[in-house]
mmCIF file of C-alpha atoms in Angstrom:
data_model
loop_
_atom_site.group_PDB
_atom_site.id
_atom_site.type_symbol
_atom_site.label_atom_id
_atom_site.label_comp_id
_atom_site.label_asym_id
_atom_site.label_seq_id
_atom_site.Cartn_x
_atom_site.Cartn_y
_atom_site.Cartn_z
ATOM 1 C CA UNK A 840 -1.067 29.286 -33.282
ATOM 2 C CA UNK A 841 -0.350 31.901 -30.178
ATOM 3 C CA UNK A 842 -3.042 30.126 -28.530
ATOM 4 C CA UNK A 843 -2.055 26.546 -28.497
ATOM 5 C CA UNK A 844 1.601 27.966 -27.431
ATOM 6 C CA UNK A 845 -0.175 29.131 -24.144
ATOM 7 C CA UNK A 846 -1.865 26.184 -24.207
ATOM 8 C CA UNK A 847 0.542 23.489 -23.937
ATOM 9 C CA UNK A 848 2.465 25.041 -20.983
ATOM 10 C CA UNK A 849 -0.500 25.503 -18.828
ATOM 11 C CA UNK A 850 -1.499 21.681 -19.629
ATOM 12 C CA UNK A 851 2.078 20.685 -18.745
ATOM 13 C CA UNK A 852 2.015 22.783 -15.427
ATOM 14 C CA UNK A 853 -1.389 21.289 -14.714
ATOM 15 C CA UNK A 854 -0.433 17.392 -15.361
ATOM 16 C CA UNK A 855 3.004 17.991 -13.705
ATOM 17 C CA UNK A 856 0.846 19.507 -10.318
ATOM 18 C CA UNK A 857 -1.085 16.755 -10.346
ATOM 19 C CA UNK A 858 1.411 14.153 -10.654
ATOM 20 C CA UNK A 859 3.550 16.100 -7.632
ATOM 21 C CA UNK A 860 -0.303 15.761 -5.697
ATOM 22 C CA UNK A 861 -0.577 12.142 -6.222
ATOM 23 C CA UNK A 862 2.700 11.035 -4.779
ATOM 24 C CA UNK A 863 2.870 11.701 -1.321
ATOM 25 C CA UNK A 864 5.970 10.999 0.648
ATOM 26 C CA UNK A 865 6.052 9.687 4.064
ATOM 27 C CA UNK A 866 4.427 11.709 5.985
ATOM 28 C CA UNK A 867 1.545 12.058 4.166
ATOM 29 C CA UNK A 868 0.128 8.747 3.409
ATOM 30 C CA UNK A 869 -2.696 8.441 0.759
ATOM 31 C CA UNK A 870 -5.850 7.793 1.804
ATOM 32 C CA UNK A 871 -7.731 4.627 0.068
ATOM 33 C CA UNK A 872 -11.074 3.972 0.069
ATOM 34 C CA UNK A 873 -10.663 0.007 -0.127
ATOM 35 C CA UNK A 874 -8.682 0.043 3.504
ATOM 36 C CA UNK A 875 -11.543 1.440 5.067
ATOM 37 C CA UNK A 876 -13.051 -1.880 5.168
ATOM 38 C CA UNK A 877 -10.399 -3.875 6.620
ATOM 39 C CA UNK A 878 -11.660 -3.489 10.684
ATOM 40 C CA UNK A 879 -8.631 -3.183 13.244
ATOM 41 C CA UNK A 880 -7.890 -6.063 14.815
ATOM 42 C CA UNK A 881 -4.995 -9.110 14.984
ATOM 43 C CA UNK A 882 -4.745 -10.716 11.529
ATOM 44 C CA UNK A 883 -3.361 -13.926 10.331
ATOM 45 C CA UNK A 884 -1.719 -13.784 6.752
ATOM 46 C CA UNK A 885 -1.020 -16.989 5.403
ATOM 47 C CA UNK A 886 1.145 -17.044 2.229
ATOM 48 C CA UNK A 887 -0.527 -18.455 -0.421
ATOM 49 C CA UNK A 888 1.177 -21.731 -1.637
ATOM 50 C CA UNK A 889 3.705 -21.357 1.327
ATOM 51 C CA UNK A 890 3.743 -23.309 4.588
ATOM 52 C CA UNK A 891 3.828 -20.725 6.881
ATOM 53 C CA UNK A 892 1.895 -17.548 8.004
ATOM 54 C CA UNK A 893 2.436 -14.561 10.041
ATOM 55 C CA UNK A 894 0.153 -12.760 13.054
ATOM 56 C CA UNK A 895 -0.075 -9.186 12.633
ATOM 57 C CA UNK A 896 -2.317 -6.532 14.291
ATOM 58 C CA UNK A 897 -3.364 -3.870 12.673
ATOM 59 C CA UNK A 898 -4.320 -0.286 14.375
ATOM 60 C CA UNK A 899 -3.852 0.940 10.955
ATOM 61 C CA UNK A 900 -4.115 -0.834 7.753
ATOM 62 C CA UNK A 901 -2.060 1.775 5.476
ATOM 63 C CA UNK A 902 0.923 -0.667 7.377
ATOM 64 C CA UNK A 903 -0.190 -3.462 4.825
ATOM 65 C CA UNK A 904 1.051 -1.754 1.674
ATOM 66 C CA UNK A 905 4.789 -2.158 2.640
ATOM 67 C CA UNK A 906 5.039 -5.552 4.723
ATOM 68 C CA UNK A 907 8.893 -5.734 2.949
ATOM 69 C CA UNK A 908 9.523 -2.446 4.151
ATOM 70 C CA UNK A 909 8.543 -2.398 7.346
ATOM 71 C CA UNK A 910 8.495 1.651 8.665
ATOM 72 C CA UNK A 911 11.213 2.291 6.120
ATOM 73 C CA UNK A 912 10.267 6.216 5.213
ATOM 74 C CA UNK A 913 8.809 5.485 1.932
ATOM 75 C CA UNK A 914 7.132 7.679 -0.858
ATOM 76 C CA UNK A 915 3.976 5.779 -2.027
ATOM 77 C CA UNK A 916 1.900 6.517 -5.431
ATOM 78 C CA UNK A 917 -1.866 5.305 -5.881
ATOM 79 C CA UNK A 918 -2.268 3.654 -9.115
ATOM 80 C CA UNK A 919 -5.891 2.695 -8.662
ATOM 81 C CA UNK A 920 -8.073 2.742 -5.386
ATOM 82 C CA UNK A 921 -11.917 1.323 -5.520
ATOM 83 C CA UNK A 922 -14.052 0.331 -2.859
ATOM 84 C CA UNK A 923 -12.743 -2.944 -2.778
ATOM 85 C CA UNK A 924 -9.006 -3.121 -4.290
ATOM 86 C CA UNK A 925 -6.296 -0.875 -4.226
ATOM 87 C CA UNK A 926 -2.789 -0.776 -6.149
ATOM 88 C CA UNK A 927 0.275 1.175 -4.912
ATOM 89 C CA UNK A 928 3.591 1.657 -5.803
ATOM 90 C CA UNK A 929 6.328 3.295 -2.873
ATOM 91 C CA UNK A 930 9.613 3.823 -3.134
ATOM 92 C CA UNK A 931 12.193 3.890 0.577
ATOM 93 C CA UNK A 932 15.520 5.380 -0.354
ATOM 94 C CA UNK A 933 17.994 3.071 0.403
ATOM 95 C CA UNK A 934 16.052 0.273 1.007
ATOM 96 C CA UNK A 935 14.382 -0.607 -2.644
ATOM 97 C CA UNK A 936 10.712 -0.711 -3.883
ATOM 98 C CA UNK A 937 7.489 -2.675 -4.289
ATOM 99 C CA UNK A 938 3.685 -2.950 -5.783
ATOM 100 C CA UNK A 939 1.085 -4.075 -3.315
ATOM 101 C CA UNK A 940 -2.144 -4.794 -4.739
ATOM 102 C CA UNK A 941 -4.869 -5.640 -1.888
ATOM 103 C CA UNK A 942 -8.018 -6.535 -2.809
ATOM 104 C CA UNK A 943 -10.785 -6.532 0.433
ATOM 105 C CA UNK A 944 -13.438 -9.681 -0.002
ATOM 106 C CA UNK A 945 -15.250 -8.645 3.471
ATOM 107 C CA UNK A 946 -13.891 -6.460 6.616
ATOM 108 C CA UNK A 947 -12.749 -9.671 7.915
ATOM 109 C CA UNK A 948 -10.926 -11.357 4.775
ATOM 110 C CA UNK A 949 -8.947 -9.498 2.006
ATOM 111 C CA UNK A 950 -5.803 -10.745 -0.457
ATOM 112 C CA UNK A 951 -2.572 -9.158 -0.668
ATOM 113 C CA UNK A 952 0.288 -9.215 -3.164
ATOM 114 C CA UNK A 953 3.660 -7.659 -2.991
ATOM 115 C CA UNK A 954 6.512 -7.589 -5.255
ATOM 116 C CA UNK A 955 9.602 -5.704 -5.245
ATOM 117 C CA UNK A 956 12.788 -5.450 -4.019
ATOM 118 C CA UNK A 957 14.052 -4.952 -0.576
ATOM 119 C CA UNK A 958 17.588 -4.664 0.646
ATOM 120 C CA UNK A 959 19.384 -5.593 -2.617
ATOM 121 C CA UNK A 960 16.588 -9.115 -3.111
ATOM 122 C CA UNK A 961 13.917 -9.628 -4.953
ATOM 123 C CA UNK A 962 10.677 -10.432 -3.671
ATOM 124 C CA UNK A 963 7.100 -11.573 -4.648
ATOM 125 C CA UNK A 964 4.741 -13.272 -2.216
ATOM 126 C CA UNK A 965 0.596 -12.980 -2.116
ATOM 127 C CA UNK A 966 -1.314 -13.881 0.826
ATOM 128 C CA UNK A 967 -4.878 -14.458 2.153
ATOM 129 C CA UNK A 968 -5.329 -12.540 5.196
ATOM 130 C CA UNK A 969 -8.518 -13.617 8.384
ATOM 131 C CA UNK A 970 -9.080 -10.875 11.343
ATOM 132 C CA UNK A 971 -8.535 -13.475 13.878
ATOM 133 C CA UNK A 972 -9.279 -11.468 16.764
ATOM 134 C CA UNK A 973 -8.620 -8.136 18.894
ATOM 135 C CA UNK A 974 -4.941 -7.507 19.289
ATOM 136 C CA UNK A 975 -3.497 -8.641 22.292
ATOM 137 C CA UNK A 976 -2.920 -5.780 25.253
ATOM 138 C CA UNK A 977 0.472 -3.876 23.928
ATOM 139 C CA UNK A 978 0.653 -4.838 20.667
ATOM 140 C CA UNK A 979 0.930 -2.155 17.766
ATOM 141 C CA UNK A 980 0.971 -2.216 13.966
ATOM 142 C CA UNK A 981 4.032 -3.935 12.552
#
């Protein structure tokens, strides 16, 4: 019985650890295998079932997992990450939460899908995103 009492608190500190590892805050922003195959570059999303779409380049694709957000200083947790698809969850203080699932097809094609809330309203859109191009001279992630 002594044992397993030494046990449980070690396992505890040990889960806890690792849960305090695996959400980073702001300035540490996971790393995820499946946006290492999105290439840099402009990119058209186009909002699946939607009329519209929206230009964006990309110097850094970690900028897709909070499109609601924007650079809202958010903590972000990885719930799964593969080569090809990759699920997070963040949290901005103040300015609500989401889930973006992106799943990468080729470097030059992937699918993204947010939901959450931002600034008091719900949202929940999914879009097919084409590299279109090298970003234009001056333009930045957005």
């Amino acid at each position: 019985m002594r044992v397993s009492t030494m046990i449980r608190p070690a396992l505890f500190g040990l889960l806890f650890l690792g849960g305090v590892a695996a959400a980073e805050g702001p300035a540490a922003a996971p790393h995820l295998a499946a946006l290492d195959a999105i290439e840099q570059g402009q990119w058209q999303l186009r909002e699946v079932g939607g009329p519209g779409s929206r230009s964006l380049c990309v110097a850094d694709p970690r900028v897709l997992l909070q499109l609601q957000h924007g650079k809202a200083q958010c903590s972000r947790f990885v719930v799964a990450d593969t080569a090809n698809s990759a699920i997070v969850h963040y949290t901005c203080p103040g300015s609500g939460h989401g889930r973006t699932t992106i799943t990468v097809e080729t470097g030059r094609l992937f699918k993204l899908q947010t939901q959450g809330i931002a600034d008091g309203a719900p949202f929940d859109m999914s879009y097919e995103a084409r590299r279109t191009g090298a970003c234009g001279a001056g333009t930045a992630s957005r």
